[in-house]
Tab-separated table of N, CA and C in Angstrom:
chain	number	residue	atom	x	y	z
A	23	UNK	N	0.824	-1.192	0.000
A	23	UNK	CA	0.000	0.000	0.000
A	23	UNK	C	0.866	1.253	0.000
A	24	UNK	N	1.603	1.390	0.858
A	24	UNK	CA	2.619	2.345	0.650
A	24	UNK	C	3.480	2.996	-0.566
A	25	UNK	N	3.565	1.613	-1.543
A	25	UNK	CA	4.156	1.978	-3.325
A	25	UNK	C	2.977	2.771	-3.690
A	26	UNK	N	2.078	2.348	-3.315
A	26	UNK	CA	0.448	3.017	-4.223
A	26	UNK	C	0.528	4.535	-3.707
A	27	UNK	N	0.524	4.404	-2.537
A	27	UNK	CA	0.388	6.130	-1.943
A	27	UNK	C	1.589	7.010	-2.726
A	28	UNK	N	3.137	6.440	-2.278
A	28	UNK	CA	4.378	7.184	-3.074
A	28	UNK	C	4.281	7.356	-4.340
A	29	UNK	N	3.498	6.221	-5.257
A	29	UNK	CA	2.863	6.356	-6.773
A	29	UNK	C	2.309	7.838	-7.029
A	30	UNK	N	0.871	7.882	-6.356
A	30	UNK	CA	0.195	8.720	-6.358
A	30	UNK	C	0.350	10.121	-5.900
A	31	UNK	N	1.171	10.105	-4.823
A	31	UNK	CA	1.772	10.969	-4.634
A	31	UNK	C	2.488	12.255	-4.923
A	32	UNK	N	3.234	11.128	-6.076
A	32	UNK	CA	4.640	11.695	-7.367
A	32	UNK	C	4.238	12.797	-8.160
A	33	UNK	N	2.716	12.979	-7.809
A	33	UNK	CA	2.391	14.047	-8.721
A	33	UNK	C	1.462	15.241	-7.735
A	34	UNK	N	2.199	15.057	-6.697
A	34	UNK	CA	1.904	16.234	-5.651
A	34	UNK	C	0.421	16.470	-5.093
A	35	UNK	N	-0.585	15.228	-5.422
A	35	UNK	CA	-1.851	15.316	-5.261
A	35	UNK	C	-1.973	15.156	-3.403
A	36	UNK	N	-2.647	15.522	-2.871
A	36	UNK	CA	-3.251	15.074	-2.005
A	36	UNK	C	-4.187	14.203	-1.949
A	37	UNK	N	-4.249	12.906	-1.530
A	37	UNK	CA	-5.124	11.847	-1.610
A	37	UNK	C	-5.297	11.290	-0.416
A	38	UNK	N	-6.443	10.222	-0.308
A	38	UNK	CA	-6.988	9.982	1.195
A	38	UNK	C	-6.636	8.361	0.658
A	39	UNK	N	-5.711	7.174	0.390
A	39	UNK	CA	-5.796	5.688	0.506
A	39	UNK	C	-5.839	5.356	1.450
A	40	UNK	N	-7.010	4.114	1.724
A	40	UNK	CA	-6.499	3.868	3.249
A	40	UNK	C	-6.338	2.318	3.196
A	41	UNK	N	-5.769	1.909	4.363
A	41	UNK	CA	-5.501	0.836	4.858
A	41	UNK	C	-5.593	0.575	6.344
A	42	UNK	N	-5.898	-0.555	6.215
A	42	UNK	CA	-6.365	-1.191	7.528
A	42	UNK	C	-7.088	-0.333	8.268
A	43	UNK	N	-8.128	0.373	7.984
A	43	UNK	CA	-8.637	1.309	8.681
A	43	UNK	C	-8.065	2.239	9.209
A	44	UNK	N	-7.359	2.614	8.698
A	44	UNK	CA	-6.759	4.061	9.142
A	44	UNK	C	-6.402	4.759	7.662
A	45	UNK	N	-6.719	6.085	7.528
A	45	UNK	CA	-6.047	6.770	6.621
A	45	UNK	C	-5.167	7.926	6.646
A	46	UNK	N	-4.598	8.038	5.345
A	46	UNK	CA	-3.512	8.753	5.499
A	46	UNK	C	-3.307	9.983	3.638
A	47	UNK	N	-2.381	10.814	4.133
A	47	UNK	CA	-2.577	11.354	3.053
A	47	UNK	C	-0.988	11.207	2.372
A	48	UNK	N	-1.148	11.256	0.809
A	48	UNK	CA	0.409	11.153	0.485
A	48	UNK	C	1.426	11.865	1.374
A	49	UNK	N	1.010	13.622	0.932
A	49	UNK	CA	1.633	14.261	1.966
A	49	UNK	C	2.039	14.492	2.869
A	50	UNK	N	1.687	13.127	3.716
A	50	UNK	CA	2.186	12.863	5.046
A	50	UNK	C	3.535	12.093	4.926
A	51	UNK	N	3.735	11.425	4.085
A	51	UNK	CA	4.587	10.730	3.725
A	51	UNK	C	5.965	11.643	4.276
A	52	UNK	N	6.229	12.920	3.819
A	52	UNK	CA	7.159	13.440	3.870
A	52	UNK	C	7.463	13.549	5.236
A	53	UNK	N	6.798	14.078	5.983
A	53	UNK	CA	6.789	13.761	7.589
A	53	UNK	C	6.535	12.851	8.848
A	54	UNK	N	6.315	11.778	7.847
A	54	UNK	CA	6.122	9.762	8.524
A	54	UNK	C	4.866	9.937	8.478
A	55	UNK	N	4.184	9.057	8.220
A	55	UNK	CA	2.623	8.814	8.482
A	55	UNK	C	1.919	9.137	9.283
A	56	UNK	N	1.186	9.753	9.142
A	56	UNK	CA	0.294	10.407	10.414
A	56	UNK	C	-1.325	9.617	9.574
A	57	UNK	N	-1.483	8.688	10.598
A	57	UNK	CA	-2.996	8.404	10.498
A	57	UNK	C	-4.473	9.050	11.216
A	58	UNK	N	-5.662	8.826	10.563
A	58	UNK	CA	-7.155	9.128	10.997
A	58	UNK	C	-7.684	7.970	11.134
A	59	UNK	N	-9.104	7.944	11.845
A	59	UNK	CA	-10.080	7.035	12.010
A	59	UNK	C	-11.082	7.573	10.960
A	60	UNK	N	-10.796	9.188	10.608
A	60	UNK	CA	-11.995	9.781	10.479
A	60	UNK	C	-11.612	10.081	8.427
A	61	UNK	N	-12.693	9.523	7.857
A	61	UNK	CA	-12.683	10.343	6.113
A	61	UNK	C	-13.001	11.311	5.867
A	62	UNK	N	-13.851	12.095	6.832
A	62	UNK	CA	-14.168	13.485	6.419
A	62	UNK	C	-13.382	14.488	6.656
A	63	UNK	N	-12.437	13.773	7.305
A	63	UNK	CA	-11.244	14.974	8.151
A	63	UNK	C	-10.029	15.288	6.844
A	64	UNK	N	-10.001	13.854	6.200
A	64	UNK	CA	-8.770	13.262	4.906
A	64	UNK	C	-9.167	14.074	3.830
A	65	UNK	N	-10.492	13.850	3.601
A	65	UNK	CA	-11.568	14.266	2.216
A	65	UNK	C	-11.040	15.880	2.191
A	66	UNK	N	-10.850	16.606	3.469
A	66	UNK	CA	-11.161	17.495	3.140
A	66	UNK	C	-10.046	18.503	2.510
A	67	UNK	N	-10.419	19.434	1.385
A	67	UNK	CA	-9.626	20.244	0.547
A	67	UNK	C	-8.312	19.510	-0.376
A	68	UNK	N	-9.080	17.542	-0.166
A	68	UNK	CA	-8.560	17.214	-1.238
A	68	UNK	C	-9.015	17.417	-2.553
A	69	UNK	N	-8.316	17.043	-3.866
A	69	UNK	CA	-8.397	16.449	-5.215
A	69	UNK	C	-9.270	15.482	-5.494
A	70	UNK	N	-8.637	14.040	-4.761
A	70	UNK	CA	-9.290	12.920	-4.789
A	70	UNK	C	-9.460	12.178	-3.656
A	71	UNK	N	-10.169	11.101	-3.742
A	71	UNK	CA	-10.868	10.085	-3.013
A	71	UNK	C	-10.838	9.186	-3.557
A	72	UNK	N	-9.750	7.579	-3.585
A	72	UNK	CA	-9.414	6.931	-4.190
A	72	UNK	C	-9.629	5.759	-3.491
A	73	UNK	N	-10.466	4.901	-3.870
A	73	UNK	CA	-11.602	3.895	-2.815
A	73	UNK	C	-10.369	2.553	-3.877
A	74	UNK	N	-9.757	1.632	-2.410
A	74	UNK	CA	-9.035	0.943	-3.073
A	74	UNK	C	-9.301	-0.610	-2.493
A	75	UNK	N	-10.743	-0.745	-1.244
A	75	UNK	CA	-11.132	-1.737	-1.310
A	75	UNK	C	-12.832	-2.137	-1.454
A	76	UNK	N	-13.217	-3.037	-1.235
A	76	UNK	CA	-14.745	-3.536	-1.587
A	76	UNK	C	-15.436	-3.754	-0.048
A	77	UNK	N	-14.944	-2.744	0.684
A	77	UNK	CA	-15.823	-3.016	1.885
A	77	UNK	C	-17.016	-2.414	2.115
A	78	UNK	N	-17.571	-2.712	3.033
A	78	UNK	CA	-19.311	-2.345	2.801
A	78	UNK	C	-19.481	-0.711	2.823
A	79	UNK	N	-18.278	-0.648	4.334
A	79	UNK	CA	-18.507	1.122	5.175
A	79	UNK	C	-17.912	2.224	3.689
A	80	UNK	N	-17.496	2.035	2.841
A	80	UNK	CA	-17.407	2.833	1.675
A	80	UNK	C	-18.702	3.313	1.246
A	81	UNK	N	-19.677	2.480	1.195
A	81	UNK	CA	-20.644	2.396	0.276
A	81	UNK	C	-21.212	3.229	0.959
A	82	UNK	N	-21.556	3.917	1.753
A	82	UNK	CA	-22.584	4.124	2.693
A	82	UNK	C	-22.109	5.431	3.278
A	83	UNK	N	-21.540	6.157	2.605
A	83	UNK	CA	-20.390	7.325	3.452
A	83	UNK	C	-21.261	8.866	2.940
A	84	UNK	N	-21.212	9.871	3.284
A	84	UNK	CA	-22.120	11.228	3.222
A	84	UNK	C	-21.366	11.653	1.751
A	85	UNK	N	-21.645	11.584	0.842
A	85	UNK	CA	-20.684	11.740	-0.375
A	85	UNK	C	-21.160	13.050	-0.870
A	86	UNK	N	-22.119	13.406	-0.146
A	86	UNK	CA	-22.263	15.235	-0.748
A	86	UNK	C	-21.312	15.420	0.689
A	87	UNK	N	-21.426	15.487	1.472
A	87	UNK	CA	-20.348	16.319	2.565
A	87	UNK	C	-19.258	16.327	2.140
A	88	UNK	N	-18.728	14.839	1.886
A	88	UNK	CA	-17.567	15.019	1.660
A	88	UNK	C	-17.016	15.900	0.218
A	89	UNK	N	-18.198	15.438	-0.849
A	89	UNK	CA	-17.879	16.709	-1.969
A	89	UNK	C	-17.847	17.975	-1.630
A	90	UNK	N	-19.002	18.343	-0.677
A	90	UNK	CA	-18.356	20.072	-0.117
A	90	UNK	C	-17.095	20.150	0.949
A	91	UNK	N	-16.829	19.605	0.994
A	91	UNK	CA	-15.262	19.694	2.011
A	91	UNK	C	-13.850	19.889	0.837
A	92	UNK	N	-14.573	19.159	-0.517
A	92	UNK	CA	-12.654	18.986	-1.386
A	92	UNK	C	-12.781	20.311	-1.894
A	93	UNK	N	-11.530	20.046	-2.542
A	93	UNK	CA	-11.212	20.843	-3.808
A	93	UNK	C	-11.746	20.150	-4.663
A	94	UNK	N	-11.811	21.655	-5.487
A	94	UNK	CA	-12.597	21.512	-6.895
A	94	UNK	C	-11.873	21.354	-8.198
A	95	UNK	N	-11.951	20.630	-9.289
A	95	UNK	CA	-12.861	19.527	-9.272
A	95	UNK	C	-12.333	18.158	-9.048
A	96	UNK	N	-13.129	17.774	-8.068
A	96	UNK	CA	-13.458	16.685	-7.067
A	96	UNK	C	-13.627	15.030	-8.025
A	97	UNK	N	-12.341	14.467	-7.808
A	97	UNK	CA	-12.308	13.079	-8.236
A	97	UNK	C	-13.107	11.783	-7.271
A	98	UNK	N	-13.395	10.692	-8.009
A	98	UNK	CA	-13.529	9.641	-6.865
A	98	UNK	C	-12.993	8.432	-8.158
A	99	UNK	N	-11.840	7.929	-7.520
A	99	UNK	CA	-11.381	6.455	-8.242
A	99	UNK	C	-11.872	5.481	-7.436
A	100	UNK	N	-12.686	4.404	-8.372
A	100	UNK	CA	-13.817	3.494	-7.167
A	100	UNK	C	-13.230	2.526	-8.245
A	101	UNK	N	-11.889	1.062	-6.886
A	101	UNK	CA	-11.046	0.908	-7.419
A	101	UNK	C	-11.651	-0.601	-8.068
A	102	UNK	N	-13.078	-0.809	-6.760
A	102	UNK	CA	-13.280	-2.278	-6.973
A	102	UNK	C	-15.229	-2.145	-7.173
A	103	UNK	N	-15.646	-0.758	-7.983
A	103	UNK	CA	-16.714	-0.473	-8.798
A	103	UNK	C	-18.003	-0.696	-7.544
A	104	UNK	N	-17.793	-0.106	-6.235
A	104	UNK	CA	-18.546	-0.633	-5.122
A	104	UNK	C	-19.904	0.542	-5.223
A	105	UNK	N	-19.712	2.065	-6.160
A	105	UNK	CA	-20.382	3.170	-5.698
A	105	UNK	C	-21.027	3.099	-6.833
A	106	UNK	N	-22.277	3.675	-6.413
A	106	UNK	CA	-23.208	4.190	-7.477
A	106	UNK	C	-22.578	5.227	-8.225
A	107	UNK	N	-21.952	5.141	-9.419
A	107	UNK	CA	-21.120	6.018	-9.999
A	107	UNK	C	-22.453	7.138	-10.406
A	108	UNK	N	-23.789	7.071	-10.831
A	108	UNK	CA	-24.519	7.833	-11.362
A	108	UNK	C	-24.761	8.841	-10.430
A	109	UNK	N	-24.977	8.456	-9.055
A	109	UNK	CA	-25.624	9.252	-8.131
A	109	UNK	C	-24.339	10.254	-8.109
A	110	UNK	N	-23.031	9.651	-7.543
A	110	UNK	CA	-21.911	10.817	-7.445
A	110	UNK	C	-21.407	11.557	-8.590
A	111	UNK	N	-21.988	11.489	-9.457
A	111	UNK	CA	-21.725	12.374	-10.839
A	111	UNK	C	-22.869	13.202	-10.653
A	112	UNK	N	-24.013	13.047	-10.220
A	112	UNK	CA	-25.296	14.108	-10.309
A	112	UNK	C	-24.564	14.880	-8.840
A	113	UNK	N	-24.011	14.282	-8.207
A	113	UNK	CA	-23.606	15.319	-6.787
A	113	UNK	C	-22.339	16.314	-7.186
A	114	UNK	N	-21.489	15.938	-8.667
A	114	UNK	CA	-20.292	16.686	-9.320
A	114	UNK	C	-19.085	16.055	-9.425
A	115	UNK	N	-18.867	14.863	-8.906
A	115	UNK	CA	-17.614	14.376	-8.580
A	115	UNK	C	-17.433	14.003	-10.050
A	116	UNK	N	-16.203	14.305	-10.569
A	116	UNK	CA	-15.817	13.109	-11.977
A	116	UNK	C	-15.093	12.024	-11.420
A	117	UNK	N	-15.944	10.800	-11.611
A	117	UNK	CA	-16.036	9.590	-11.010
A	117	UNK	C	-14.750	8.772	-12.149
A	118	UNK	N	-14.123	7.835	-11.987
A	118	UNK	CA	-13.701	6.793	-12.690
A	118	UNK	C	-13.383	5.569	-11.793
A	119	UNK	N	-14.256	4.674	-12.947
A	119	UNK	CA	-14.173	3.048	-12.036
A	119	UNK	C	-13.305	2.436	-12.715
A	120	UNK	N	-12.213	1.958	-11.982
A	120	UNK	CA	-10.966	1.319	-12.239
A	120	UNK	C	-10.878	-0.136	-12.771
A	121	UNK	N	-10.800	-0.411	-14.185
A	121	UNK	CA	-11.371	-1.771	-14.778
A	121	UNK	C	-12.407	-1.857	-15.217
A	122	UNK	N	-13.379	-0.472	-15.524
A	122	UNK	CA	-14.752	-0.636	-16.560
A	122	UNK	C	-14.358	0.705	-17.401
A	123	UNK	N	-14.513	0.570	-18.565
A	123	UNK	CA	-14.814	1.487	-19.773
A	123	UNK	C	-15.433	2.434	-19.396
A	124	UNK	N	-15.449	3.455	-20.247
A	124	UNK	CA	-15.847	5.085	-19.543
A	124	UNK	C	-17.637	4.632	-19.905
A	125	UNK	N	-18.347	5.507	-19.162
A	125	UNK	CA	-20.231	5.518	-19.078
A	125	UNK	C	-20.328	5.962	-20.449
């Protein structure tokens, strides 16, 4: 998980990957990992939101809050196709599901 974050990183984004229940932002990287319990805290005045497993508590998360908390304009990479991609495109996010062809 850590190659994925330094990956993503490389291009100065701020991103929320998480693992094992805790998240973290690339940018932390530079100063050792500093983890959350919390996504709305990560989400916020990011880029993106890069959903990299198939667990249930994804599905089910305030996805307009967290769209008013980022920066604009507001990604979501949904890595294992768990989100209603239609609904978070009518809320603004430009959505891409990782392993399906564009809508």
């Amino acid at each position: 998980m850590l190659k994925e974050i330094e990956r993503i990183g490389d291009n100065g984004d701020d991103t929320a990957p998480e693992n094992n229940n805790k998240l973290f932002s690339a940018e932390s990287l530079e100063k050792g990992v500093k983890t959350t319990t919390n996504i709305y805290d990560v989400c916020e005045k990011a880029h993106a939101l890069v959903i990299l497993t198939p667990w249930d508590e994804f599905k089910n998360l305030d996805f307009q809050m967290i769209y008013a908390s980022m920066a604009k304009p507001a990604f979501i990479f949904d890595g294992h196709n768990i989100l209603d991609h239609d609904l978070l495109r009518g809320i603004g996010y430009d959505v891409h599901a990782i392993g399906k062809g564009a809508d």
